[in-house]
CSV table of C-alpha atoms in Angstrom, one decimal:
chain,number,residue,atom,x,y,z
E,1,ASP,CA,17.5,1.9,2.9
E,2,VAL,CA,14.5,0.9,5.0
E,3,LYS,CA,14.1,-2.7,5.1
E,4,VAL,CA,10.9,-4.4,6.0
E,5,THR,CA,11.2,-8.1,6.8
E,6,GLN,CA,8.2,-10.6,6.5
E,7,SER,CA,9.2,-13.6,8.2
E,8,SER,CA,7.8,-15.9,5.2
E,9,ARG,CA,7.4,-15.5,1.5
E,10,TYR,CA,5.2,-18.6,1.1
E,11,LEU,CA,2.7,-20.6,4.2
E,12,VAL,CA,0.5,-23.0,3.8
E,13,LYS,CA,-2.0,-23.7,6.9
E,14,ARG,CA,-5.0,-25.9,7.8
E,15,THR,CA,-8.2,-24.6,8.7
E,16,GLY,CA,-8.6,-24.3,12.2
E,17,GLU,CA,-5.0,-23.4,12.9
E,18,LYS,CA,-3.5,-20.3,14.9
E,19,VAL,CA,-1.2,-18.7,12.6
E,20,PHE,CA,1.4,-15.8,13.0
E,21,LEU,CA,2.9,-13.6,10.4
E,22,GLU,CA,5.7,-12.0,11.6
E,23,CYS,CA,7.1,-8.4,10.4
E,24,VAL,CA,10.3,-6.6,11.4
E,25,GLN,CA,11.6,-3.2,10.5
E,26,ASP,CA,14.8,-1.9,11.2
E,27,MET,CA,14.7,1.5,11.0
E,28,ASP,CA,12.8,2.9,14.3
E,29,HIS,CA,9.3,3.5,12.6
E,30,GLU,CA,6.8,4.0,14.6
E,31,ASN,CA,3.7,3.0,12.1
E,32,MET,CA,3.3,-0.4,11.2
E,33,PHE,CA,0.6,-1.8,8.9
E,34,TRP,CA,-0.8,-4.9,8.1
E,35,TYR,CA,-2.5,-5.3,4.9
E,36,ARG,CA,-4.1,-8.2,2.9
E,37,GLN,CA,-4.0,-8.2,-1.4
E,38,ASP,CA,-6.5,-9.7,-3.5
E,39,PRO,CA,-7.2,-10.0,-6.9
E,40,GLY,CA,-9.7,-7.2,-7.8
E,41,LEU,CA,-10.1,-5.6,-4.6
E,42,GLY,CA,-6.3,-4.1,-4.5
E,43,LEU,CA,-5.1,-3.7,-0.6
E,44,ARG,CA,-7.3,-3.9,2.4
E,45,LEU,CA,-5.9,-2.5,6.0
E,46,ILE,CA,-6.3,-5.0,8.5
E,47,TYR,CA,-4.8,-3.2,11.5
E,48,PHE,CA,-2.2,-0.6,12.2
E,49,SER,CA,0.0,0.3,15.1
E,50,TYR,CA,1.8,4.0,16.2
E,51,ASP,CA,3.2,2.9,19.2
E,52,VAL,CA,4.4,0.0,21.2
E,53,LYS,CA,1.4,-2.0,22.7
E,54,MET,CA,-1.0,0.2,20.9
E,55,LYS,CA,-3.2,-0.9,17.8
E,56,GLU,CA,-5.9,0.2,15.9
E,57,LYS,CA,-8.6,-1.6,13.7
E,58,GLY,CA,-8.4,-1.2,10.1
E,59,ASP,CA,-11.2,-1.9,7.4
E,60,ILE,CA,-11.1,-5.8,7.6
E,61,PRO,CA,-10.0,-6.7,11.1
E,62,GLU,CA,-12.7,-9.5,11.9
E,63,GLY,CA,-10.7,-12.8,12.2
E,64,TYR,CA,-7.4,-11.2,12.9
E,65,SER,CA,-5.4,-10.1,16.1
E,66,VAL,CA,-2.2,-8.2,16.4
E,67,SER,CA,0.6,-7.9,18.7
E,68,ARG,CA,3.5,-4.9,19.1
E,69,GLU,CA,5.6,-5.9,22.4
E,70,LYS,CA,8.7,-4.1,20.9
E,71,LYS,CA,8.8,-1.2,18.5
E,72,GLU,CA,10.5,-3.0,15.4
E,73,ARG,CA,8.2,-6.1,15.4
E,74,PHE,CA,4.5,-6.2,14.4
E,75,SER,CA,2.6,-9.8,14.2
E,76,LEU,CA,-0.5,-10.4,12.7
E,77,ILE,CA,-2.6,-13.4,14.2
E,78,LEU,CA,-5.1,-15.5,12.6
E,79,GLU,CA,-6.9,-17.2,15.6
E,80,SER,CA,-8.9,-19.5,13.8
E,81,ALA,CA,-7.4,-20.0,10.0
E,82,SER,CA,-10.2,-19.9,7.7
E,83,THR,CA,-10.2,-20.8,4.0
E,84,ASN,CA,-11.4,-17.0,2.7
E,85,GLN,CA,-7.9,-16.1,4.6
E,86,THR,CA,-6.0,-17.0,1.9
E,87,SER,CA,-4.6,-13.9,0.3
E,88,MET,CA,-1.1,-12.2,-0.1
E,89,TYR,CA,-0.4,-10.5,3.6
E,90,LEU,CA,1.6,-7.1,3.3
E,91,CYS,CA,3.4,-5.2,5.9
E,92,ALA,CA,4.8,-1.4,6.2
E,93,SER,CA,6.5,0.9,8.3
E,94,SER,CA,6.4,4.5,8.4
E,95,LEU,CA,7.7,7.3,10.4
E,96,LEU,CA,4.9,9.1,12.7
E,97,GLY,CA,4.4,12.7,12.0
E,98,GLY,CA,1.8,15.4,11.2
E,99,THR,CA,2.3,14.7,7.6
E,100,ALA,CA,2.2,11.4,6.2
E,101,GLN,CA,5.1,9.7,5.6
E,102,PRO,CA,6.0,7.1,2.9
E,103,GLN,CA,4.9,3.7,4.0
E,104,HIS,CA,7.7,1.0,3.0
E,105,PHE,CA,6.7,-2.5,2.3
E,106,GLY,CA,7.9,-6.2,2.8
E,107,ASP,CA,8.0,-8.3,0.2
E,108,GLY,CA,4.9,-10.2,1.2
E,109,THR,CA,3.9,-13.3,2.9
E,110,ARG,CA,1.5,-15.8,0.5
E,111,LEU,CA,-0.9,-17.5,2.4
E,112,SER,CA,-2.7,-20.5,1.8
E,113,ILE,CA,-5.4,-21.8,4.1
E,114,LEU,CA,-6.2,-25.7,3.2
P,1,ALA,CA,-14.6,8.4,4.7
P,2,GLN,CA,-11.9,8.3,2.0
P,3,LYS,CA,-12.0,6.5,-1.4
P,4,VAL,CA,-9.7,5.9,-4.3
P,5,THR,CA,-11.0,4.7,-7.9
P,6,GLN,CA,-8.5,3.6,-10.6
P,7,ALA,CA,-11.1,3.0,-13.6
P,8,GLN,CA,-8.3,1.2,-15.4
P,9,THR,CA,-8.0,-2.3,-14.7
P,10,GLU,CA,-5.6,-3.1,-17.4
P,11,ILE,CA,-3.9,-1.4,-20.2
P,12,SER,CA,-1.7,-2.7,-22.8
P,13,VAL,CA,0.6,-0.6,-24.6
P,14,VAL,CA,3.7,-1.3,-27.3
P,15,GLU,CA,6.8,0.1,-25.9
P,16,LYS,CA,7.8,3.9,-26.4
P,17,GLU,CA,4.1,4.8,-26.4
P,18,ASP,CA,3.0,7.2,-23.6
P,19,VAL,CA,0.9,5.9,-21.2
P,20,THR,CA,-1.6,7.6,-18.6
P,21,LEU,CA,-2.7,6.1,-15.4
P,22,ASP,CA,-6.2,7.5,-14.1
P,23,CYS,CA,-6.8,8.0,-10.3
P,24,VAL,CA,-9.8,10.0,-8.6
P,25,TYR,CA,-10.2,10.3,-5.1
P,26,GLU,CA,-13.1,11.2,-2.4
P,27,THR,CA,-12.0,12.8,0.9
P,28,ARG,CA,-13.7,15.0,3.8
P,29,ASP,CA,-10.0,15.9,5.1
P,30,THR,CA,-8.9,19.5,4.0
P,31,THR,CA,-5.4,18.2,4.4
P,32,TYR,CA,-4.5,15.0,2.7
P,33,TYR,CA,-1.6,13.4,0.9
P,34,LEU,CA,-1.8,10.9,-2.6
P,35,PHE,CA,0.6,8.7,-3.3
P,36,TRP,CA,1.4,6.1,-6.3
P,37,TYR,CA,3.0,2.8,-5.5
P,38,LYS,CA,4.4,0.2,-8.3
P,39,GLN,CA,4.3,-3.6,-7.5
P,40,PRO,CA,6.5,-5.3,-10.3
P,41,PRO,CA,5.8,-9.1,-10.6
P,42,SER,CA,8.6,-9.8,-8.2
P,43,GLY,CA,5.7,-8.7,-5.7
P,44,GLU,CA,7.1,-5.9,-3.5
P,45,LEU,CA,5.4,-2.4,-3.7
P,46,VAL,CA,7.8,0.1,-4.3
P,47,PHE,CA,6.9,4.0,-3.4
P,48,LEU,CA,7.3,6.4,-6.1
P,49,ILE,CA,5.6,9.6,-5.1
P,50,ARG,CA,3.8,11.7,-2.7
P,51,ARG,CA,1.9,14.9,-2.7
P,52,ASN,CA,0.0,17.1,-0.4
P,53,SER,CA,-3.2,18.5,-0.9
P,54,PHE,CA,-1.5,22.0,-0.9
P,55,ASP,CA,0.8,21.5,-3.4
P,56,GLU,CA,-0.7,21.5,-7.1
P,57,GLN,CA,2.3,21.8,-9.0
P,58,ASN,CA,2.8,18.9,-11.5
P,59,GLU,CA,6.0,16.9,-10.9
P,60,ILE,CA,8.4,15.0,-13.3
P,61,SER,CA,10.9,12.8,-12.2
P,62,GLY,CA,12.6,11.1,-15.6
P,63,ARG,CA,10.0,9.6,-17.7
P,64,TYR,CA,7.3,9.7,-15.2
P,65,SER,CA,5.0,12.7,-14.4
P,66,TRP,CA,2.1,13.7,-12.4
P,67,ASN,CA,-0.7,15.8,-12.9
P,68,PHE,CA,-2.8,16.9,-9.5
P,69,GLN,CA,-5.6,18.6,-10.2
P,70,LYS,CA,-7.9,19.2,-7.1
P,71,SER,CA,-10.7,20.9,-9.1
P,72,THR,CA,-11.3,17.6,-10.4
P,73,SER,CA,-10.1,15.2,-7.5
P,74,SER,CA,-7.5,13.8,-9.8
P,75,PHE,CA,-4.0,12.8,-9.1
P,76,ASN,CA,-3.0,11.0,-12.7
P,77,PHE,CA,0.3,9.3,-13.8
P,78,THR,CA,2.0,9.6,-16.8
P,79,ILE,CA,4.5,7.5,-18.0
P,80,THR,CA,6.5,8.8,-21.5
P,81,ALA,CA,8.1,6.3,-23.8
P,82,SER,CA,7.5,3.4,-22.0
P,83,GLN,CA,9.5,0.4,-21.6
P,84,VAL,CA,8.9,-3.3,-20.7
P,85,VAL,CA,10.5,-2.8,-17.2
P,86,ASP,CA,7.3,-0.6,-16.7
P,87,SER,CA,5.0,-3.6,-16.7
P,88,ALA,CA,3.6,-3.8,-13.0
P,89,VAL,CA,0.6,-2.8,-11.3
P,90,TYR,CA,0.2,0.5,-10.3
P,91,PHE,CA,-1.5,1.5,-6.9
P,92,CYS,CA,-2.5,5.2,-6.4
P,93,ALA,CA,-3.4,5.8,-2.4
P,94,LEU,CA,-4.8,8.2,-0.3
P,95,THR,CA,-4.5,9.1,3.5
P,96,GLY,CA,-5.1,12.0,5.9
P,97,TYR,CA,-5.3,12.5,9.7
P,98,GLY,CA,-9.1,11.0,10.0
P,99,SER,CA,-7.7,7.9,8.7
P,100,GLY,CA,-4.9,8.0,11.2
P,101,TYR,CA,-2.2,8.1,8.0
P,102,ALA,CA,-3.2,4.6,7.2
P,103,LEU,CA,-3.5,4.6,3.2
P,104,ASN,CA,-6.7,3.9,1.6
P,105,PHE,CA,-6.0,1.9,-1.9
P,106,GLY,CA,-7.4,2.0,-5.2
P,107,LYS,CA,-7.9,-1.4,-6.6
P,108,GLY,CA,-4.7,-0.7,-9.1
P,109,THR,CA,-4.2,-0.9,-12.7
P,110,SER,CA,-2.2,-3.4,-14.2
P,111,LEU,CA,0.0,-2.0,-17.1
P,112,LEU,CA,1.6,-4.4,-19.7
P,113,VAL,CA,4.0,-2.7,-22.2
P,114,THR,CA,5.0,-5.3,-24.9
P,115,PRO,CA,8.3,-4.7,-27.3
């Protein structure tokens, strides 16, 4: 089975801090994604990556950056955390291909910015 | 642009009732893919099904069935004889080449099945 592991299940940080959310997958997937989930808004794509050192902006990239130095690891960075970034963050991975492969999700990180 | 609409925010049924979750989508891609995911209270998203735009066959998997109709841009999900364990938030999602195969999710339908 595909395993997508997010480094923290719960995280509390302060306004202005630089925050790192880590995601690791063990199935050699090319694609990796970061979403945030908010009540009433569903899941929204922040960034995705289809290869090492490659990244593409999603629908809501403002205030975030990402890093993919190794194929199995995709990091989401909040450069200067703000309270409106309090949310559930979900990482996913999938195979690259001419067809859309199912994305496999981690358990999520519930981030609170105080 | 792609869009997924799940008009039902919350549904409550009694165990053993059948329930249908609606999903309507918009896309300009000629080739696209539709998905359903389940998110139980524990939080992880579980993949249920993928459908491509060229395959309009309905699919049945145990108590779950899916009805894909391109003519109405709908991909509805029916649970037959619902059980308490079906209680979850269900998301419909859409992707295609134009979006780099990133998923566009609907806002989800919260299903509560009571004994």
